[in-house]
XYZ file of C-alpha atoms in Angstrom:
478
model
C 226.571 7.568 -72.472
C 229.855 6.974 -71.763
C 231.520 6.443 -68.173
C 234.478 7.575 -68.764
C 236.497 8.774 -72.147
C 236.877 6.133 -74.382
C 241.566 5.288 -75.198
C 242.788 8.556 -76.534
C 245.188 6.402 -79.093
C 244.896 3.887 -81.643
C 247.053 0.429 -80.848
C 249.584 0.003 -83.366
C 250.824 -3.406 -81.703
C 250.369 -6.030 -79.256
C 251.779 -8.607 -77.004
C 250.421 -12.083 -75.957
C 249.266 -12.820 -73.093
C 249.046 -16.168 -71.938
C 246.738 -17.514 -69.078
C 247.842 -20.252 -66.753
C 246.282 -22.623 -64.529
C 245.017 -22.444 -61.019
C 247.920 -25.220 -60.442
C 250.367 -24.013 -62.253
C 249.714 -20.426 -60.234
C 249.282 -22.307 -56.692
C 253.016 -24.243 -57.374
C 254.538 -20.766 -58.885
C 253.090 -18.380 -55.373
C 255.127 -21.156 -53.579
C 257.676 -21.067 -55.541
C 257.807 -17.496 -54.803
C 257.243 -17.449 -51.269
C 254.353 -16.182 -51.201
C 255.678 -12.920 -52.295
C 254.106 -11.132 -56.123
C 257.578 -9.451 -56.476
C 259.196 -12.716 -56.683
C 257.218 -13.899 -59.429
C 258.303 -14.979 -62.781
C 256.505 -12.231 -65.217
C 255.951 -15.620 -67.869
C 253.554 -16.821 -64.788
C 251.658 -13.413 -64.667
C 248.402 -12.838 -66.923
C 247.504 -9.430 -65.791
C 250.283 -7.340 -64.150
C 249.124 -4.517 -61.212
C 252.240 -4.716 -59.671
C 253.384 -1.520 -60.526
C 253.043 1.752 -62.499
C 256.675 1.989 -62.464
C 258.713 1.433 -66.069
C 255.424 -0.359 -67.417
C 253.769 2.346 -69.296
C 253.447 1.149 -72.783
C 255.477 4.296 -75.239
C 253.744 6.385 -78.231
C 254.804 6.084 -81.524
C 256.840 9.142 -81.191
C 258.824 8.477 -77.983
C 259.876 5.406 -79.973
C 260.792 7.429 -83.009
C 263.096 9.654 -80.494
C 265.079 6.624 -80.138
C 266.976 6.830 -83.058
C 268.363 10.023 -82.365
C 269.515 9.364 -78.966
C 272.994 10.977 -78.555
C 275.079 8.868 -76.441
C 278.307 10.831 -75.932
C 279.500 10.350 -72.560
C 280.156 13.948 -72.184
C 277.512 17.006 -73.145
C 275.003 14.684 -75.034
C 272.075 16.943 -76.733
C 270.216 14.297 -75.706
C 270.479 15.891 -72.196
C 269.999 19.062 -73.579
C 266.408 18.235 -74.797
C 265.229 16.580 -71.938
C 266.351 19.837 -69.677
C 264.455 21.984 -71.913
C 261.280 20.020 -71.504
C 261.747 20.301 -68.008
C 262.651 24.018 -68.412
C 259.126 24.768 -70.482
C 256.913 22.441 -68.633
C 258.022 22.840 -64.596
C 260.011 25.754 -64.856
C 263.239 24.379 -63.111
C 266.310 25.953 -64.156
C 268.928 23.143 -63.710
C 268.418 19.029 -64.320
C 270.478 17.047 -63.205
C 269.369 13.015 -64.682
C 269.508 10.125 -62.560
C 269.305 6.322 -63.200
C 265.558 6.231 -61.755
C 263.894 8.111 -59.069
C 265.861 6.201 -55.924
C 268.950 7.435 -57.609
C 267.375 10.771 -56.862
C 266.081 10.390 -53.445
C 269.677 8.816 -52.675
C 271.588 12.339 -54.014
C 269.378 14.731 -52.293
C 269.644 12.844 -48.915
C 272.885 13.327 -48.853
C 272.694 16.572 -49.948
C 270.222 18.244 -47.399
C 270.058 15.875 -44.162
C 272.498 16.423 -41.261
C 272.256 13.400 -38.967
C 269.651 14.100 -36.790
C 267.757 16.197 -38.437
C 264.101 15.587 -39.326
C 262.583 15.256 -42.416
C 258.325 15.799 -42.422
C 256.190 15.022 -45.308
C 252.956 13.768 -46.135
C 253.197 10.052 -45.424
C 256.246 8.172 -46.010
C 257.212 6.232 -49.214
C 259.432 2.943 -49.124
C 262.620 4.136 -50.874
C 262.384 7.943 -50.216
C 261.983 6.712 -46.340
C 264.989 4.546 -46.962
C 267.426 7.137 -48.024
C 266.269 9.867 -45.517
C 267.160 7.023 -42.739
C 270.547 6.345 -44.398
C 271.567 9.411 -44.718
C 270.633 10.103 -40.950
C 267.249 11.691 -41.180
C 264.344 11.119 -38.913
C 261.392 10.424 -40.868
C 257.882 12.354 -39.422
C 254.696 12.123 -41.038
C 252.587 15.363 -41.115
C 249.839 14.725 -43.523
C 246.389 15.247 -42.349
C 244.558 12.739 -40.618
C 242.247 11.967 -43.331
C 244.903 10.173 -45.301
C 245.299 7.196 -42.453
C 241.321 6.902 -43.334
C 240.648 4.525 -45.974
C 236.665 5.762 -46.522
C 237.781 9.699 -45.603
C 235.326 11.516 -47.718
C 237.960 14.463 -48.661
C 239.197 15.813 -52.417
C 242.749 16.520 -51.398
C 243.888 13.857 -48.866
C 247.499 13.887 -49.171
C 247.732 17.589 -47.697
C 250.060 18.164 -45.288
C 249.067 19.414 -42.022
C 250.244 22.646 -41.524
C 249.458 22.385 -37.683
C 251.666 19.449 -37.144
C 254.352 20.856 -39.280
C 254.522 23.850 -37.425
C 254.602 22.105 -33.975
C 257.353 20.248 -35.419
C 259.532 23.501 -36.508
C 258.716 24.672 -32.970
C 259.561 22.059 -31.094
C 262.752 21.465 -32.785
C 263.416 24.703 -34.135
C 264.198 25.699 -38.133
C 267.418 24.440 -38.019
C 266.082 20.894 -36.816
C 264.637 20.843 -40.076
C 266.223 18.881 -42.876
C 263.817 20.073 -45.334
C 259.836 19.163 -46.163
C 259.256 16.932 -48.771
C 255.923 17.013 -50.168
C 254.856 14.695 -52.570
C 252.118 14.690 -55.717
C 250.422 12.564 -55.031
C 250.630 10.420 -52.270
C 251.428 6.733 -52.881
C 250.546 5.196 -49.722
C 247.375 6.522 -48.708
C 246.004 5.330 -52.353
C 247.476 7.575 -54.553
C 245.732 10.606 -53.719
C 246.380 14.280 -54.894
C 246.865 17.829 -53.066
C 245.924 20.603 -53.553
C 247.372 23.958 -54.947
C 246.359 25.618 -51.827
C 248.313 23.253 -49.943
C 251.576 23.344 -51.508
C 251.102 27.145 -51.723
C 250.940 27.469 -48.064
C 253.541 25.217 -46.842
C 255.610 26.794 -49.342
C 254.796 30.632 -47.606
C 255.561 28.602 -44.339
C 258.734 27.124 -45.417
C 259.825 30.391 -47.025
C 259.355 32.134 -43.441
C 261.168 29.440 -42.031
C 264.193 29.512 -44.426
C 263.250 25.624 -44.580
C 263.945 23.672 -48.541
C 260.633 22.691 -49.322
C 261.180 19.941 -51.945
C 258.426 17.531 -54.032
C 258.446 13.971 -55.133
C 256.829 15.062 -58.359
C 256.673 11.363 -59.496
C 253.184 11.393 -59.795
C 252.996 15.389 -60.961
C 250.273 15.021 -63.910
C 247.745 12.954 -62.533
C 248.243 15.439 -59.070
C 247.546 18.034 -61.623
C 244.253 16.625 -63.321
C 242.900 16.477 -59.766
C 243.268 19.511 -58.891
C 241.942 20.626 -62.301
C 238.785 18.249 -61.530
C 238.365 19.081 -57.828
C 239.565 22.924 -56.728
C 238.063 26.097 -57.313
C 239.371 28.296 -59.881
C 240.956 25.360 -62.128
C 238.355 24.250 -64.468
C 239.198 26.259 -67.443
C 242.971 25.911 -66.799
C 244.996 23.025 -68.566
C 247.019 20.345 -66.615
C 250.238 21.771 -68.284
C 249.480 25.167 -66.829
C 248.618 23.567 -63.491
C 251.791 21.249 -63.018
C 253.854 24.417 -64.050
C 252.413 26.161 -61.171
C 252.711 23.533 -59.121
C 256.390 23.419 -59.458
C 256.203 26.972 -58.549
C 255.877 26.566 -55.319
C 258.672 24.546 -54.251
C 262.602 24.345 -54.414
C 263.267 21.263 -56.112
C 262.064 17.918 -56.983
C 262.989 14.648 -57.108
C 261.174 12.563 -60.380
C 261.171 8.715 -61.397
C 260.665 8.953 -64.944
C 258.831 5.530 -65.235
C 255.926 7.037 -63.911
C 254.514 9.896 -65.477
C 256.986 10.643 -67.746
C 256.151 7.531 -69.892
C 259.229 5.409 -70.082
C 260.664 2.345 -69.010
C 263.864 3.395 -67.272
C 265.184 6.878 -65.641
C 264.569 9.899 -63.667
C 266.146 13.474 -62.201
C 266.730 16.429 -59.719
C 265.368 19.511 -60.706
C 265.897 22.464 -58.543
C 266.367 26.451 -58.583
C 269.428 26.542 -56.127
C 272.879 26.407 -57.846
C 274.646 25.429 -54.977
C 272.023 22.055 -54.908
C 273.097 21.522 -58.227
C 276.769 21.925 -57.974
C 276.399 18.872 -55.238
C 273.898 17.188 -57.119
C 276.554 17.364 -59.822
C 279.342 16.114 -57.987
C 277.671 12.867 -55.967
C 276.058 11.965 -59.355
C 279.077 11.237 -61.100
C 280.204 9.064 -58.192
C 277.065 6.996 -58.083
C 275.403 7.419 -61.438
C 277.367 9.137 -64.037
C 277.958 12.305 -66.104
C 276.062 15.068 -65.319
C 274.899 14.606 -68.795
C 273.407 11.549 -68.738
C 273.362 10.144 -64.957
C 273.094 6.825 -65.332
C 270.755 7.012 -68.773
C 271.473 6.358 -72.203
C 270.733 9.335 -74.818
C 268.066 7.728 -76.014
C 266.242 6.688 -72.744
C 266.570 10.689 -72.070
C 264.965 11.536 -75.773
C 261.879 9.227 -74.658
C 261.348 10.808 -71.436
C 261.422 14.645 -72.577
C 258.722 13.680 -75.371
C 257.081 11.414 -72.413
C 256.313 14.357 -69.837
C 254.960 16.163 -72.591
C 252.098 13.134 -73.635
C 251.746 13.190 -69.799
C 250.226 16.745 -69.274
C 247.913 16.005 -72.304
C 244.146 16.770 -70.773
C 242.823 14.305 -73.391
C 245.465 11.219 -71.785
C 245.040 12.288 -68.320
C 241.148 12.254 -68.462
C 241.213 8.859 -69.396
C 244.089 7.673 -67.333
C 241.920 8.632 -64.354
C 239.155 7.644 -65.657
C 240.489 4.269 -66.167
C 241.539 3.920 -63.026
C 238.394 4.876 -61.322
C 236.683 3.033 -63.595
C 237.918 -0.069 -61.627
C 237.497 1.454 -58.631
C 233.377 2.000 -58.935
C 233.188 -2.025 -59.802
C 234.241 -2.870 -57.229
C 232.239 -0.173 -54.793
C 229.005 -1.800 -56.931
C 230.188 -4.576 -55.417
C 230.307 -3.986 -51.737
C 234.429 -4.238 -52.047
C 235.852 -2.223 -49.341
C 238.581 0.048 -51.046
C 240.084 3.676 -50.202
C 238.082 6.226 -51.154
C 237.808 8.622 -53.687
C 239.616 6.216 -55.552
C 243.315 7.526 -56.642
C 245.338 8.327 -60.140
C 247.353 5.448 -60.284
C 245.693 2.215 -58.593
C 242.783 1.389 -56.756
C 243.800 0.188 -53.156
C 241.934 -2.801 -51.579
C 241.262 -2.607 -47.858
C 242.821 -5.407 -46.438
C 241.845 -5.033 -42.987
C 238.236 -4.721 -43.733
C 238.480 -7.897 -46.471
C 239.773 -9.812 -44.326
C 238.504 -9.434 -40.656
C 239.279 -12.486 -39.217
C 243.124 -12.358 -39.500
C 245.304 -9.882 -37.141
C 247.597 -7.255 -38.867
C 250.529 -9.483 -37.813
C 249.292 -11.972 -39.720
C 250.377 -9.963 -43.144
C 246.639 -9.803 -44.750
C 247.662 -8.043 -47.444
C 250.354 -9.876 -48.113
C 248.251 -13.363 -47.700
C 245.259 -11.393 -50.037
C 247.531 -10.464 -52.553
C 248.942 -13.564 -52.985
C 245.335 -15.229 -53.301
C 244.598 -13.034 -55.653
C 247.123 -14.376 -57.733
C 246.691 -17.305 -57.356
C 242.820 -16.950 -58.140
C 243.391 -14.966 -61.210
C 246.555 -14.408 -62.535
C 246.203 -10.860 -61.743
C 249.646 -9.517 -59.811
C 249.102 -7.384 -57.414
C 251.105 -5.362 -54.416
C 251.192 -5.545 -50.617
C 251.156 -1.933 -49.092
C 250.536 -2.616 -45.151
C 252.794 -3.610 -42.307
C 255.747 -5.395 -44.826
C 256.195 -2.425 -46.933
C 256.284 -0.626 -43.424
C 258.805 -2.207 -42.202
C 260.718 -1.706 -38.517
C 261.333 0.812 -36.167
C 264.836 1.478 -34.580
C 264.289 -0.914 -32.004
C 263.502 -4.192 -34.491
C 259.719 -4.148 -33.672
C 256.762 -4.290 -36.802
C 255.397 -0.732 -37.522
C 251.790 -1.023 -37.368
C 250.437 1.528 -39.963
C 246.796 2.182 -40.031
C 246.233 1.357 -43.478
C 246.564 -2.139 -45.234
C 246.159 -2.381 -48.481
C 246.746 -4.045 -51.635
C 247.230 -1.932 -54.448
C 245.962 -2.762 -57.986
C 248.368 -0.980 -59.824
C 247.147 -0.141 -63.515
C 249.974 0.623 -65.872
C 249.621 3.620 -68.549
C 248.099 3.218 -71.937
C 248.901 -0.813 -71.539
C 245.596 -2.533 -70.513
C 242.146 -2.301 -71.688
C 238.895 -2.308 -69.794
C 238.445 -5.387 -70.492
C 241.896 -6.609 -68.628
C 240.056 -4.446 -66.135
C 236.856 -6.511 -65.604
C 238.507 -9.223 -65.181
C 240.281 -8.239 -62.397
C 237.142 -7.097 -60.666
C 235.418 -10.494 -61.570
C 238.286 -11.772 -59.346
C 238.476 -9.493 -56.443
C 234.578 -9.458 -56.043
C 234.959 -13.806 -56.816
C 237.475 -14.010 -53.758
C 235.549 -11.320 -51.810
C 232.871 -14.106 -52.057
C 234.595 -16.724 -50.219
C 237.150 -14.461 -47.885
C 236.977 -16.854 -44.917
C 239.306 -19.213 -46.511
C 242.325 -16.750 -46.743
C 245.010 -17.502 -43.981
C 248.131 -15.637 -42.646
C 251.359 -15.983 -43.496
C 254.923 -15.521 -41.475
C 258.120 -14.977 -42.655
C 260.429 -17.591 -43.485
C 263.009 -15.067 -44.728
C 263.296 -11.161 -44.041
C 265.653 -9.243 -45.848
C 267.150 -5.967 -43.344
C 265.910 -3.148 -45.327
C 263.233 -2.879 -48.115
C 261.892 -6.222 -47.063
C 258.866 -6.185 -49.119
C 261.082 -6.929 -52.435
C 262.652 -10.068 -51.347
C 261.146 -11.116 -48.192
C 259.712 -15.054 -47.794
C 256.697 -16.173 -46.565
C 254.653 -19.443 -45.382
C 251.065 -19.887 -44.461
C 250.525 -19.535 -40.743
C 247.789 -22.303 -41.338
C 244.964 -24.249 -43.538
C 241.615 -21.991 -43.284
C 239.253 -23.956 -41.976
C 236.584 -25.193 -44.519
C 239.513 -24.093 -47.267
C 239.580 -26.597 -50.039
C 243.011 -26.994 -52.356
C 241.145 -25.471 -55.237
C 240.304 -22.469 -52.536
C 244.208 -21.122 -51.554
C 247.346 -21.852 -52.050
C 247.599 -23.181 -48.354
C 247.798 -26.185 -49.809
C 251.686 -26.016 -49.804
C 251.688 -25.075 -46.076
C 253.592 -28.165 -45.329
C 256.065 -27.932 -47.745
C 259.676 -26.652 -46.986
C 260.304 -23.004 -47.927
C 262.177 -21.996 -51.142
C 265.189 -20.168 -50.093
């Protein structure tokens, strides 16, 4: 019997992969300061970075390249991806963006006053970014669960509804900026809400006269979950569940390069016509036409046929499944992960792998990089760098720190898969010889994209064929 459904496609062509050596991967993490993101994709064998622009496109998305329209002004090309987004998440006005920053960046400006505060469930790099930017005061309101890596709950990424309403009273509607609740959560490892969630915060918000707004990024695999895991959904398709979804809030902001399939692009949706009258006039200062926002015709034929495939039951059974797939190696295996395992990656528990080294010692960072260096495999940091710092310069501390095995859609087999469990349970084996790092350079915002590192120190009993440590006394690349 099968664990989980077998590809839902036929593969109609390939690319090589080529496998280098541990030396060639202990000179290229130095190279790279230590940092995956600064690796050279040639130097990569299998690539969990991210699920973002690396799905691999169906034969018909590519056919809808050749009738991209790329008029400047009132491309049909627009017009069809609106539609989809019309018929599938009921939305009434699209406004297309360059990718889903592009978005976060137009509807900061649009709904944050400075000072005002801006709850959701958990915080996300770039959406944190632009709230900050455009004055907003970031507070996290989902429940506690979600800061507990082995939290035995379906629907972690919920939002509170006690905290947000201590927040409104405390501060007072007004105060509000708006509450952005996203599907699914990134940083708690990718897990889903629930309909009853987003149903009540949106009665709440509607009582409140407070925009309750989504980062849908992540809308279909949000909706298989809830299909798999709350009452009443069984029998109902994930189309019919994202739709209703997107009932329940105001707006959403949506990179395109995740669950819509495609390598590039993204949007606002939203019912208000005053929204999209300013969505409308910052986008053609920052991104484009209205019509095409920073994406050519084509790019926008791709993504309407995309978030169709995506809300496929068939594709998101196995996309899941995939994914947890992974995940249950490496539970045989004693691995400490988050738990239930996500849509989108499988999160290593950093703290937990590595026990011996402090939080300010970057372990996820340092774990990530051995991983590399072990495997090939490219993986991400999601701990204290991503977190960044506060207002007054200091580390944020979060609770989790992970690594997250990203697994791009319809790309890798589980094959690819196994092998990156044969390295994560390998390096499991012989943890003790992972060290810390330290910056050598910090960028001021976004750090985790750029930043530097150095190890702190050799491991004691660590061998050169162990770690890349073994470049702990040479300069930093800067």
């Amino acid at each position: 019997m099968m664990r989980h459904p077998a590809e839902p496609y036929r593969i109609k062509m390939v690319e090589p992969l080529v496998m280098t050596t541990r030396e060639e991967r202990e000179e290229a993490i130095a190279q790279a300061g230590w940092n995956t993101f600064l690796l050279p994709s040639r130097k990569v064998y299998i690539d969990l970075l991210t699920d973002s622009g690396t799905s691999a496109m169906s034969d018909r998305q590519w056919s809808m390249l050749m009738i991209g329209d790329e008029a400047y002004a009132g491309s049909s090309s627009f017009d069809r991806l609106q539609s989809a987004v019309q018929a599938y998440y009921g939305f009434p006005h699209v406004v297309p963006t360059h990718q889903g920053r592009g978005a976060e960046h137009i509807i900061s400006r649009i709904l944050i006053d400075p000072g005002q505060f801006v709850p959701g469930n958990m915080y996300f790099t770039t959406t944190r970014y632009h709230q900050e930017a455009a004055g907003g005061i970031f507070v996290d309101v989902v429940i506690d669960e979600a800061h507990d890596p082995h939290a035995d709950h379906p629907f972690k990424g919920d939002i509170d509804l006690a905290k947000l309403e201590r927040l409104v009273d405390e501060h007072g509607a007004e105060g509000i900026a708006y509450v952005n609740h996203a599907v699914t959560v990134n940083l708690a490892g990718g897990q889903p809400v629930s309909m009853r969630n987003l149903r009540e915060v949106h009665e709440f918000c509607q009582t409140h006269g407070i925009v309750h707004w989504s980062d849908a990024t992540r809308l279909a695999e949000n909706a298989y979950f809830i299909q798999q895991r709350e009452d009443g959904y069984a029998d109902v398709s994930t189309a019919e569940i994202a739709k209703e979804m997107m009932g329940y809030v105001d707006g959403v902001t949506m990179s395109g390069k995740k669950d819509c399939l495609v390598n590039i692009g993204g949007f606002l949706a939203m019912r208000s016509e005053e929204i999209l009258v300013k969505a409308r006039e910052l986008v053609v200062v920052y991104e484009g036409m209205p019509s095409y926002g920073g994406m050519a015709g084509r790019d926008m034929e791709a993504m309407a046929q995309g978030l169709v495939e995506a809300l496929d039951d068939d594709y998101l059974a196995h996309r899941v499944g995939q994914v947890r797939y992974l995940g249950e190696r490496l539970l045989e295996a004693g691995i400490p992960i988050v738990t239930p395992v996500g849509g989108h990656a499988v999160f290593l528990d950093a703290r937990e792998f590595l026990p011996h080294l402090e939080q300010d010692d970057y372990p996820a960072q340092a774990l990530a990089a051995a991983l590399y260096v072990e495997s090939g495999v490219r993986s991400m940091e999601r701990g204290i760098v991503s977190a960044g710092r506060d207002a007054d310069g200091r580390d944020r501390h979060p609770k989790l720190e992970l690594v997250r095995l990203t697994v791009p859609r319809r790309v890798y087999t589980d094959r690819h898969l196994d092998v990156v469990a044969d390295a994560v349970i390998e390096l499991y084996r012989k943890r003790e010889t992972i060290g810390g790092l330290r910056f050598v350079y910090e960028p001021p915002s976004l750090r985790f994209f750029t930043a530097r590192f150095e190890p702190l120190q050799v491991p004691t009993g660590a061998g050169p064929e162990v770690s890349p440590t073994r470049f702990a006394q040479e300069p930093a690349l800067t």
